[in-house]
mmCIF file of C-alpha atoms in Angstrom:
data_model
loop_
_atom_site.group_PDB
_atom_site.id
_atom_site.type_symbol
_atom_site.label_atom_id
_atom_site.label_comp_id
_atom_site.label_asym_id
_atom_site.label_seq_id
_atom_site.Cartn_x
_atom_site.Cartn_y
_atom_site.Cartn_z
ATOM 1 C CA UNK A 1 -4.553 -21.373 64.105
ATOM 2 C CA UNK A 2 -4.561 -24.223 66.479
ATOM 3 C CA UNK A 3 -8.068 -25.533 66.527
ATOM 4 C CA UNK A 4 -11.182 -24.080 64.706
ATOM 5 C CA UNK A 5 -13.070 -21.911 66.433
ATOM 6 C CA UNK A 6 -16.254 -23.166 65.009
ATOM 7 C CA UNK A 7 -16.311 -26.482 66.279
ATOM 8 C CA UNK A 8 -12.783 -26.816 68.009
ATOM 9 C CA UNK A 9 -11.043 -29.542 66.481
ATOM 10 C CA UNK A 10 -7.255 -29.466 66.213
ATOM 11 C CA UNK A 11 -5.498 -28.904 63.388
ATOM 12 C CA UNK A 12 -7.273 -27.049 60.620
ATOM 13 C CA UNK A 13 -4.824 -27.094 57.609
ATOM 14 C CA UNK A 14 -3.739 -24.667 55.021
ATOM 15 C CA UNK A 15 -5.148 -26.048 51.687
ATOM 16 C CA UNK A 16 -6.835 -24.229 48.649
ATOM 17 C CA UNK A 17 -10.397 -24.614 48.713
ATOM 18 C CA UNK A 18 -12.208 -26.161 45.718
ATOM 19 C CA UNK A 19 -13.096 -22.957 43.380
ATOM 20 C CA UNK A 20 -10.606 -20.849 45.275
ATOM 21 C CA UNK A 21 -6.597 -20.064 44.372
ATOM 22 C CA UNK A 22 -5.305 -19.624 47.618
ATOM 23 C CA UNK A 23 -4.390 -21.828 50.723
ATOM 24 C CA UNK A 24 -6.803 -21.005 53.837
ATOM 25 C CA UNK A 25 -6.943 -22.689 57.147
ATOM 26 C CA UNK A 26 -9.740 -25.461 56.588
ATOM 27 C CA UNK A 27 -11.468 -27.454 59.286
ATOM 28 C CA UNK A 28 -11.402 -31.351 58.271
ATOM 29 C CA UNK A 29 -14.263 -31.536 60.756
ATOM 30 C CA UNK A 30 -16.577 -29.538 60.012
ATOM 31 C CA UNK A 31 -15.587 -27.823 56.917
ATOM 32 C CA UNK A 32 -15.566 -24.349 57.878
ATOM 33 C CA UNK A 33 -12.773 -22.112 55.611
ATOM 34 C CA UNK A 34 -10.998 -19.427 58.271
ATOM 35 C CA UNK A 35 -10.375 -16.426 55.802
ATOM 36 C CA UNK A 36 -7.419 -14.033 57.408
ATOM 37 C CA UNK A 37 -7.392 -10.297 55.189
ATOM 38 C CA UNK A 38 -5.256 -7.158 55.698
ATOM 39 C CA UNK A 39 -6.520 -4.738 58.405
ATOM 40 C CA UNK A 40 -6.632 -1.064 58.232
ATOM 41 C CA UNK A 41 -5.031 1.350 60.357
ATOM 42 C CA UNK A 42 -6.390 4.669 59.526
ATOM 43 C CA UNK A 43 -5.569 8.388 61.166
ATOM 44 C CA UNK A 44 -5.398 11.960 60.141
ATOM 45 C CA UNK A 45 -2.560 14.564 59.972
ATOM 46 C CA UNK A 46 -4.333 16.889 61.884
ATOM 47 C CA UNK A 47 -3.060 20.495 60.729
ATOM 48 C CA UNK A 48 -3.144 24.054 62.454
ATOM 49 C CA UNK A 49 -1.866 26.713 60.535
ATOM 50 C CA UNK A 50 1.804 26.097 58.918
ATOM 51 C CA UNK A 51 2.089 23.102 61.583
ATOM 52 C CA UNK A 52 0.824 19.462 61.866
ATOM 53 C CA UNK A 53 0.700 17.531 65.165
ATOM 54 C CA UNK A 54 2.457 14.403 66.026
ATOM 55 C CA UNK A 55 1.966 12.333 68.821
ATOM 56 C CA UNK A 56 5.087 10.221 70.881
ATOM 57 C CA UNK A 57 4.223 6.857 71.204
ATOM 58 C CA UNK A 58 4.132 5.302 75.134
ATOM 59 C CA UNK A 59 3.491 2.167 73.842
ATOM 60 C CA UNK A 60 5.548 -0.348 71.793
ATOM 61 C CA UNK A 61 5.823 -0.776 69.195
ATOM 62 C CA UNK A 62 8.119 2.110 68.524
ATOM 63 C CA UNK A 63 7.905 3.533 72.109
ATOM 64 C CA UNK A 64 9.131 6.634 72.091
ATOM 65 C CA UNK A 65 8.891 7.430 68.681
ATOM 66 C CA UNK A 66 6.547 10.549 66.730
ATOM 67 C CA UNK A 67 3.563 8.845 64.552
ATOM 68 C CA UNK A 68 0.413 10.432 63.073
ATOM 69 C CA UNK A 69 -1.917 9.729 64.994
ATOM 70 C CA UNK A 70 -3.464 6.364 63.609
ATOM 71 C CA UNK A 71 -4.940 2.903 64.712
ATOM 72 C CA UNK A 72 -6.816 -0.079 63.799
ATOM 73 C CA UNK A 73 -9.993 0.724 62.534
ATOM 74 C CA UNK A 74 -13.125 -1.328 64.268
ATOM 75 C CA UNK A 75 -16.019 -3.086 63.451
ATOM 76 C CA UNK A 76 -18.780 -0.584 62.987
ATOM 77 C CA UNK A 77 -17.193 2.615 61.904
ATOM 78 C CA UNK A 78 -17.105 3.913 58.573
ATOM 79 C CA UNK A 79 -12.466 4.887 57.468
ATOM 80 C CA UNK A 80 -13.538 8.577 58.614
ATOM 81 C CA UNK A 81 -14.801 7.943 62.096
ATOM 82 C CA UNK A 82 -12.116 5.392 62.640
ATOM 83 C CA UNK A 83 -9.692 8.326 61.813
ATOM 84 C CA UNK A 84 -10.885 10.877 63.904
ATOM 85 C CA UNK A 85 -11.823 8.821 66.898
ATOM 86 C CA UNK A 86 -8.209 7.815 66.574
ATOM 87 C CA UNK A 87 -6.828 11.562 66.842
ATOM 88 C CA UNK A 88 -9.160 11.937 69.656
ATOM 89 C CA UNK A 89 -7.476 8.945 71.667
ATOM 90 C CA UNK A 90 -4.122 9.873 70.809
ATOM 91 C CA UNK A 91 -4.045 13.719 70.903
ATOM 92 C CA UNK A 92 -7.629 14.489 72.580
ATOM 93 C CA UNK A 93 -8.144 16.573 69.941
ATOM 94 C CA UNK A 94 -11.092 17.509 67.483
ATOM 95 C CA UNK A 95 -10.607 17.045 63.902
ATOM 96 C CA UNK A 96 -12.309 18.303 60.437
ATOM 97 C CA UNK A 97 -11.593 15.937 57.736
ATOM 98 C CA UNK A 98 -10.617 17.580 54.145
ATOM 99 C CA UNK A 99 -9.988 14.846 52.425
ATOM 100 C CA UNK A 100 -8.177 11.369 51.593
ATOM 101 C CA UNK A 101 -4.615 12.146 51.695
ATOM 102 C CA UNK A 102 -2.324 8.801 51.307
ATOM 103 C CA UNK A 103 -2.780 4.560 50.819
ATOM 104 C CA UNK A 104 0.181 3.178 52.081
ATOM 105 C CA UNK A 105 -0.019 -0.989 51.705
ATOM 106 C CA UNK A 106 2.750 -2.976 54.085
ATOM 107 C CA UNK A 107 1.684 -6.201 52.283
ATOM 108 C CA UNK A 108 4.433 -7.994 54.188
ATOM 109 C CA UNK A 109 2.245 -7.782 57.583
ATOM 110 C CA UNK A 110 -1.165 -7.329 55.905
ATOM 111 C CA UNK A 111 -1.590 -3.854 56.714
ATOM 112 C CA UNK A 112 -3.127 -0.935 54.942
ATOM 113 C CA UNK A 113 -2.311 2.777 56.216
ATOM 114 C CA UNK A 114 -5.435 5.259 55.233
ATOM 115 C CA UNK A 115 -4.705 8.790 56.501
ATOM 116 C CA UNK A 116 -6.593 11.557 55.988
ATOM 117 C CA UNK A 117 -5.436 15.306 56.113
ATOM 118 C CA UNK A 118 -7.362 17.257 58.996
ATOM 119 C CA UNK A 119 -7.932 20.821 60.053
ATOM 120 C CA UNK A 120 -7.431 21.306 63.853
ATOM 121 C CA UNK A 121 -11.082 22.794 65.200
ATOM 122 C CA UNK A 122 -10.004 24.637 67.974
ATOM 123 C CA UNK A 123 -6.122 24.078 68.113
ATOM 124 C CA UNK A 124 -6.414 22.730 71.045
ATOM 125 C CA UNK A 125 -4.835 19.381 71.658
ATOM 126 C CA UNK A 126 -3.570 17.289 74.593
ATOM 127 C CA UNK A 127 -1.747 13.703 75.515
ATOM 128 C CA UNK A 128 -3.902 10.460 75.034
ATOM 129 C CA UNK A 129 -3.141 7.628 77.311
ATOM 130 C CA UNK A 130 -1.351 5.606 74.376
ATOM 131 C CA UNK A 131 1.259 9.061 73.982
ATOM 132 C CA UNK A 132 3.805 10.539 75.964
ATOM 133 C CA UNK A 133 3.502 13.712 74.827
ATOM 134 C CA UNK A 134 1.962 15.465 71.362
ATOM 135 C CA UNK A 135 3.130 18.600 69.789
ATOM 136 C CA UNK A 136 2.769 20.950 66.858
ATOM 137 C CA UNK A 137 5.375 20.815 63.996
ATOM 138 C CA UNK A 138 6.572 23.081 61.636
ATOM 139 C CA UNK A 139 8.113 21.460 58.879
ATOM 140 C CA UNK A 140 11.575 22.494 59.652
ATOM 141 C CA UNK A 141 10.868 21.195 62.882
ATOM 142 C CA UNK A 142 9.961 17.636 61.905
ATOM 143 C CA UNK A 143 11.964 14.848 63.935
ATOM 144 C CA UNK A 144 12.631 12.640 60.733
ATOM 145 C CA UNK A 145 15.178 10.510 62.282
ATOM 146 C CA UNK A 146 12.899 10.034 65.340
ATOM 147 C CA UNK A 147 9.572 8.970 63.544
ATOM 148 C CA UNK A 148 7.949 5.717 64.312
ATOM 149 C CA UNK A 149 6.757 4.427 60.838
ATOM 150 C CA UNK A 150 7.621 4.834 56.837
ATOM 151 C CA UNK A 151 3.779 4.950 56.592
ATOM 152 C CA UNK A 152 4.222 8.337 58.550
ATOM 153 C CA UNK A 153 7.121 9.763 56.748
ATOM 154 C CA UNK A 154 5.807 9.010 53.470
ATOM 155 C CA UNK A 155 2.417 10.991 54.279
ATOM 156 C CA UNK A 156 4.519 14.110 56.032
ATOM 157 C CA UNK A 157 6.839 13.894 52.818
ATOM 158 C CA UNK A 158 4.117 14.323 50.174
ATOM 159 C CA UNK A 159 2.044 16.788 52.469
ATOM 160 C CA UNK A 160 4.915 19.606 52.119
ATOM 161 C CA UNK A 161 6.065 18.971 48.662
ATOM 162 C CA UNK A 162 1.537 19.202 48.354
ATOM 163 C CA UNK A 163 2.065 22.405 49.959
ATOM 164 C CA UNK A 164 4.877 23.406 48.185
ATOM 165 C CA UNK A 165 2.932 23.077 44.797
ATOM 166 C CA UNK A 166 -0.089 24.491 46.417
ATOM 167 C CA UNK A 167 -1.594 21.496 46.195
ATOM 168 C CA UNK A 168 -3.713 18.579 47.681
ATOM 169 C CA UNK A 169 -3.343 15.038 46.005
ATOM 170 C CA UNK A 170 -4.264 11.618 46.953
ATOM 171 C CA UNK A 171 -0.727 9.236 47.162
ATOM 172 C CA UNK A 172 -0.647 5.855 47.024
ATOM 173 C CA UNK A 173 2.655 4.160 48.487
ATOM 174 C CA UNK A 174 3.927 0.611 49.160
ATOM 175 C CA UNK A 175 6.535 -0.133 51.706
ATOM 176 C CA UNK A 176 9.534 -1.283 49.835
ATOM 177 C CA UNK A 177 10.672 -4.698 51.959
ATOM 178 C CA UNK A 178 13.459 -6.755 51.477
ATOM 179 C CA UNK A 179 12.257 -9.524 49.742
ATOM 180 C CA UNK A 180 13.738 -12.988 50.208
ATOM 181 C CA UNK A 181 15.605 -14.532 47.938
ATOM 182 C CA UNK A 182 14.175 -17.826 46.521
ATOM 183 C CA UNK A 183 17.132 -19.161 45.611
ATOM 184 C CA UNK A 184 18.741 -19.326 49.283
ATOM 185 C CA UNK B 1 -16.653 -17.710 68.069
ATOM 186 C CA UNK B 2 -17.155 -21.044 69.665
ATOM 187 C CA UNK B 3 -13.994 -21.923 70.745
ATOM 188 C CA UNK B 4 -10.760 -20.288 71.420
ATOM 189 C CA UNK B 5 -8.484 -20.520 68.046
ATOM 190 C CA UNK B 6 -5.312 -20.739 69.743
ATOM 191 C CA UNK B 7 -5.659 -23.457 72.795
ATOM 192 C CA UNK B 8 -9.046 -24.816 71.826
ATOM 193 C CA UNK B 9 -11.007 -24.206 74.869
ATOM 194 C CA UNK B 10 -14.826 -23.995 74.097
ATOM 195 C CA UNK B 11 -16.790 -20.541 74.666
ATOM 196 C CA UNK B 12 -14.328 -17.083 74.997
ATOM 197 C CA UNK B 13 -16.678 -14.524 76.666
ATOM 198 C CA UNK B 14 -17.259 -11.024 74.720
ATOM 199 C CA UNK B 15 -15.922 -8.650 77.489
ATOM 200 C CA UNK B 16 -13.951 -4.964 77.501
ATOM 201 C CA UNK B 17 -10.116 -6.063 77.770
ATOM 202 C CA UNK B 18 -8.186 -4.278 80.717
ATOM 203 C CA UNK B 19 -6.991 -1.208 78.811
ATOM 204 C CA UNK B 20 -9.526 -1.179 76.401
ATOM 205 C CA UNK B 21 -12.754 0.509 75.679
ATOM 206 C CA UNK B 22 -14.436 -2.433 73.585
ATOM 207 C CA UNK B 23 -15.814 -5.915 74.078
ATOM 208 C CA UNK B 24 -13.545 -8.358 72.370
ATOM 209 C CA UNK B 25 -13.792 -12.604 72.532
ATOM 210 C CA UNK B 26 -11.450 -13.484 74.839
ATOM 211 C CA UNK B 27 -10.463 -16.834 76.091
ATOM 212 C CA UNK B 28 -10.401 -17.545 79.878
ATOM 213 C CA UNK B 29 -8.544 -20.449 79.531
ATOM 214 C CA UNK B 30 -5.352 -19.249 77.695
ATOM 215 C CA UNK B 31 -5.851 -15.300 77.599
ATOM 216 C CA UNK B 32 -5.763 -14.641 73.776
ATOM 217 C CA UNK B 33 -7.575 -11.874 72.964
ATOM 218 C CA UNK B 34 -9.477 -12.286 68.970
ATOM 219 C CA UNK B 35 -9.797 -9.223 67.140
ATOM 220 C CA UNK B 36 -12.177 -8.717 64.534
ATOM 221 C CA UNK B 37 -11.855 -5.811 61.883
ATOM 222 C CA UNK B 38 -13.399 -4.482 58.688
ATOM 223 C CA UNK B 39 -12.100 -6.286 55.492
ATOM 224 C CA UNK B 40 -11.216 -4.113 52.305
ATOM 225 C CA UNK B 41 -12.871 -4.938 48.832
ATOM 226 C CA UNK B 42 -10.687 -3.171 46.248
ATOM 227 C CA UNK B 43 -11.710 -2.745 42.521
ATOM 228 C CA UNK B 44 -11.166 -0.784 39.556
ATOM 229 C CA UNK B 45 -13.664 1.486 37.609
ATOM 230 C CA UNK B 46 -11.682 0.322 33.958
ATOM 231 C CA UNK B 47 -12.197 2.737 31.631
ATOM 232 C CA UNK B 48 -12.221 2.718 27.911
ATOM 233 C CA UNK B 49 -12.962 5.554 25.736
ATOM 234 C CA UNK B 50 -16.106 6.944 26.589
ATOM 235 C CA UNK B 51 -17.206 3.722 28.323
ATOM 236 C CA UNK B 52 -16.603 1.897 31.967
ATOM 237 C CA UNK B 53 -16.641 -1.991 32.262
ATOM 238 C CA UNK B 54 -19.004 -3.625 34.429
ATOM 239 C CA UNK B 55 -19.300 -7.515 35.379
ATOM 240 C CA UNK B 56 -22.621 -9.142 35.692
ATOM 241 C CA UNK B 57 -22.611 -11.319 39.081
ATOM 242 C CA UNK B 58 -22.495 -15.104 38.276
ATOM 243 C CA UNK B 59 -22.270 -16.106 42.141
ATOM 244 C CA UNK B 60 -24.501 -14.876 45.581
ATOM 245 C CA UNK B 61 -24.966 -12.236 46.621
ATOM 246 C CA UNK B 62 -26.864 -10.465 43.838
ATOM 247 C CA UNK B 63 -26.168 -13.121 41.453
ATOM 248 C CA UNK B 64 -27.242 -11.161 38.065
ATOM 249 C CA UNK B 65 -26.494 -7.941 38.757
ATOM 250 C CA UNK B 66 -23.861 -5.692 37.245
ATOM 251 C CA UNK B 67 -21.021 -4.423 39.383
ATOM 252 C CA UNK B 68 -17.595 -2.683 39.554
ATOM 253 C CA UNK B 69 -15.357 -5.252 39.397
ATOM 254 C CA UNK B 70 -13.844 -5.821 42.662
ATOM 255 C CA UNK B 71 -12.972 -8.238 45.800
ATOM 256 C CA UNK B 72 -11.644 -8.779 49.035
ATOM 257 C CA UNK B 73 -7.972 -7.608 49.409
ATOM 258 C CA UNK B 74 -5.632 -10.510 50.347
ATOM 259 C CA UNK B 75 -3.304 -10.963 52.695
ATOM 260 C CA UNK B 76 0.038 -10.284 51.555
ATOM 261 C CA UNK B 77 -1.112 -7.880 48.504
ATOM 262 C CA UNK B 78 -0.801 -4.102 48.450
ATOM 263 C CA UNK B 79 -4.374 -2.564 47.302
ATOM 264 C CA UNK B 80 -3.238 -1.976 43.704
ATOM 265 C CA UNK B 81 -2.245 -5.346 43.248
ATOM 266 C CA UNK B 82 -5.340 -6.793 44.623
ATOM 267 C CA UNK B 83 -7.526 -3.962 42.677
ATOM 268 C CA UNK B 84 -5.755 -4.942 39.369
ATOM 269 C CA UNK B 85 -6.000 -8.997 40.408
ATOM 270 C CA UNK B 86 -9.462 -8.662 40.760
ATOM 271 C CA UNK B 87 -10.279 -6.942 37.612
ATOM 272 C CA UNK B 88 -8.009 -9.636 35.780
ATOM 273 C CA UNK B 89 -10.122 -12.363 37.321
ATOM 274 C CA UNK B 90 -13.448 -10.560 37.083
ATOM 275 C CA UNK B 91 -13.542 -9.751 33.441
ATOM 276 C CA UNK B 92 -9.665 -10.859 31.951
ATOM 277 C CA UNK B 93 -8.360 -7.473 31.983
ATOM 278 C CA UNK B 94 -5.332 -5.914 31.660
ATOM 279 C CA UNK B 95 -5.488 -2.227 33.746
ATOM 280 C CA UNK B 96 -3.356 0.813 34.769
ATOM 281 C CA UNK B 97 -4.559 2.892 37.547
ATOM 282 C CA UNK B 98 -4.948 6.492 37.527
ATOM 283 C CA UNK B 99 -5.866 7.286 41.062
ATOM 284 C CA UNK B 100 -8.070 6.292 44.081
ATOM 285 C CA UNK B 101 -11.358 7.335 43.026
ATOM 286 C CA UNK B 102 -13.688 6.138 46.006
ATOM 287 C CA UNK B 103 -13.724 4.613 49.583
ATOM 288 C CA UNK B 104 -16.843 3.592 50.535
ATOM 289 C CA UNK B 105 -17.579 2.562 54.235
ATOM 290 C CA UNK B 106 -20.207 -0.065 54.838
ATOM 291 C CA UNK B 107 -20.203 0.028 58.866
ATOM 292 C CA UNK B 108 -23.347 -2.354 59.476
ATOM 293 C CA UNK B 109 -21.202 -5.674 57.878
ATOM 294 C CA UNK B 110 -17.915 -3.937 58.345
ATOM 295 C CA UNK B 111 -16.894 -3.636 54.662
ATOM 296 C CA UNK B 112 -14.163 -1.132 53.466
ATOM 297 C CA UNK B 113 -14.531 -0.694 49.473
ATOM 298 C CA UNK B 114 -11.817 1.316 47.870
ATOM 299 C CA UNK B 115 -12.464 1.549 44.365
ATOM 300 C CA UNK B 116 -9.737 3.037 42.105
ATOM 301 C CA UNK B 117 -9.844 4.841 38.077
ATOM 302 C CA UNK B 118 -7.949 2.534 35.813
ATOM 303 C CA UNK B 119 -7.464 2.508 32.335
ATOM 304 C CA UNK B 120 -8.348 -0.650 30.148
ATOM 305 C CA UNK B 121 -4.708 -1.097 28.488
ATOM 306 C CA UNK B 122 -5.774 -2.670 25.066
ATOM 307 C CA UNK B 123 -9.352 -3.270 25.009
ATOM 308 C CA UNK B 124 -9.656 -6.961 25.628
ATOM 309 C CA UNK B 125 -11.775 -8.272 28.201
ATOM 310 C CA UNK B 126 -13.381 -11.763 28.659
ATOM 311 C CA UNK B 127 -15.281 -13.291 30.956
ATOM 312 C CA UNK B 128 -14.071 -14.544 34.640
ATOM 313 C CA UNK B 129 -15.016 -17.377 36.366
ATOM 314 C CA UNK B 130 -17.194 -15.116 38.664
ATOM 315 C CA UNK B 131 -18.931 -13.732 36.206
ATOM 316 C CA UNK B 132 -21.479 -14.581 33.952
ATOM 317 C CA UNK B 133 -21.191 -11.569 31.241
ATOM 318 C CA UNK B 134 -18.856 -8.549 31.296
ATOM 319 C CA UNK B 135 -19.854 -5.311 29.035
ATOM 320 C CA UNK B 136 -18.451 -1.828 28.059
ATOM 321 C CA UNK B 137 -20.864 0.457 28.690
ATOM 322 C CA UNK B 138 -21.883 4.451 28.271
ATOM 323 C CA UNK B 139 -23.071 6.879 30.594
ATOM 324 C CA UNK B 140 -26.235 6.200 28.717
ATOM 325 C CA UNK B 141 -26.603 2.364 28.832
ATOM 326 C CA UNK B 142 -25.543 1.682 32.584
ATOM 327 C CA UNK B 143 -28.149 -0.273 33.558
ATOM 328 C CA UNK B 144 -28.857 2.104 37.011
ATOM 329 C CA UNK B 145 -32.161 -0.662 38.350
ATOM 330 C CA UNK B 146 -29.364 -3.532 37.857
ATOM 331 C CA UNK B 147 -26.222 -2.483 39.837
ATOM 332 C CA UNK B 148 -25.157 -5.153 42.710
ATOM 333 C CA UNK B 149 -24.191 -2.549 45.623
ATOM 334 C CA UNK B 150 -24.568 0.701 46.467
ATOM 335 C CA UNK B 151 -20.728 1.265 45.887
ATOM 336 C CA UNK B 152 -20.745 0.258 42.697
ATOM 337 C CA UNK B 153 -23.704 3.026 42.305
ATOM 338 C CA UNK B 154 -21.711 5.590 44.242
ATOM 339 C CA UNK B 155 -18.389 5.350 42.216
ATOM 340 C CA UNK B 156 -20.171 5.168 39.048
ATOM 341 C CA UNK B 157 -22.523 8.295 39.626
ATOM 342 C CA UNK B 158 -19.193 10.080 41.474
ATOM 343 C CA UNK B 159 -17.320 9.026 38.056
ATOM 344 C CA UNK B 160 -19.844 10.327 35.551
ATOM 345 C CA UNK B 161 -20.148 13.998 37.512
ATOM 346 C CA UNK B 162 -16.784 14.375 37.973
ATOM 347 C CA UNK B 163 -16.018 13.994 34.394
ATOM 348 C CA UNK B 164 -18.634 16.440 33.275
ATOM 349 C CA UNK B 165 -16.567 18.731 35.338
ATOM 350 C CA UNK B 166 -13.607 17.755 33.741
ATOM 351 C CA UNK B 167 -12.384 16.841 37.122
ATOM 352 C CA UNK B 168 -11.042 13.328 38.709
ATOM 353 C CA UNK B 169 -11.318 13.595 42.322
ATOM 354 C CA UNK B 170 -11.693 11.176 45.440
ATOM 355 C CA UNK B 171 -14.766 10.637 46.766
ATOM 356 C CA UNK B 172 -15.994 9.578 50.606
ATOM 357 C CA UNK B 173 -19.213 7.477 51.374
ATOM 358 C CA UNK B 174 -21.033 5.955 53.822
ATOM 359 C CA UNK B 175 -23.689 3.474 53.347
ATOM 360 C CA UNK B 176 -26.770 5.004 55.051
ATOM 361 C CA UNK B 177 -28.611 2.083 56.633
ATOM 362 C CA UNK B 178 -31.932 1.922 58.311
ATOM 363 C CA UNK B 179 -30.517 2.485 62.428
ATOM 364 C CA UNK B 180 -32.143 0.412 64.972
ATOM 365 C CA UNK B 181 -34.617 2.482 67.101
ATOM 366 C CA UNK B 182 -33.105 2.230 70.699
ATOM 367 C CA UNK B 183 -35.753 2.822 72.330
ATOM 368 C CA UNK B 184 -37.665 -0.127 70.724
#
């Protein structure tokens, strides 16, 4: 943050607000605190029979690699319309949501993965302008070394060892990053 | 948005960004797009025996009223940590979550709550400097006409059927606000 986008002065500066614990960008102008929080990207496994459907990305990051279909979610929409409209951009295809399926936190770039699991409606599914191409999965058939994010393996992971059991849970998951070493 | 964050210009227009389908602020002078998405408040439902832990609001809004205690997510935190920070600083408790037991979608001020089951680890609570009173309280004491938000409402009622079940599930909501008549 260059200038504050209240009153645009230069130089707001990261200091803890009186009453607060944490450093935020303040405006010495004009006093306003800029708050920055994590942003969700939430999508669905959509599922049609013993297969789920993955989408290729065409855009970076991870062009070219297989994601469940997910995005940021926007202003306005409750996590569930967020998801589907997202499967609907991605794989032009119509979703029924069953339920909360993972949390998957990337604290080290403030993101927050919710995915649903999905039944297919109609099985019908095509390619949204941010894929290359989309296509249904058994789990055998799963590209693991050609997936675009942990967030995505983790939720195909517990979905078949869910099925395996017979089961449906809700996982929670953090992205294990290499943290630095304070001592270097 | 006044000015543009990142070069300071004054006034970024709200327009639809080539390639996208929404209006975003975007700064004619240096190009930056600003995106603006919903912010998570995580919490904890802390259990204790046969009785849940509620804060009484000492700050706006709804100074006074009870609530689950819970904040906004930080950047940097996964949704545990910030669930089980914000219990510690709401009411001095120590927790261990069970599961996700709620995400509640407020789409009108663009407000994600995810609300998790977590047990009270020894008993102790105090007092945080949010609050002006924290309680244990039974099925039969929560004080229903005094509740702070209607998430706090949904995961407590969601909580109190699902255990006369014997059940622990999660649990979607919306907030159903009064729509704006379009044609008015």
């Amino acid at each position: 943050m260059n200038y504050c986008s209240h009153c645009g002065a230069s130089g707001p500066v990261l200091e803890i607000p009186e009453g607060d614990n944490r450093p935020r960008f303040i405006c010495k102008s004009c006093d306003t605190i800029h708050y920055s929080n994590p942003n969700i990207v939430a999508g669905c496994l959509p599922i049609w029979g013993d297969k789920v459907l993955l989408c290729r990305r065409a855009i970076p990051p991870r062009e070219g690699y297989w994601n469940v279909p997910s995005g940021y979610l926007e202003n306005g929409e409750s996590v569930e319309e967020g998801a589907i409209r997202e499967v609907w951009e991605e794989a032009e295809a119509k979703v029924t949501i069953r339920g909360v399926h993972s949390l998957y936190s990337l604290p080290h770039i403030n993101q927050i993965y919710i995915h649903f699991l999905a039944d297919l409606e109609d099985g019908q599914y095509g390619v949204g302008p941010e894929s290359s191409e989309t296509q249904l999965f058994s789990e055998e058939e799963i590209p693991w070394q050609e997936i675009a994010f942990t967030s995505s393996v983790f939720t195909l992971k517990k979905f078949f060892a869910d099925r395996q059991e017979g089961q449906q849970n809700t996982h929670l998951g953090v992205y294990d990053y290499p943290k630095k070493d304070p001592s270097k």
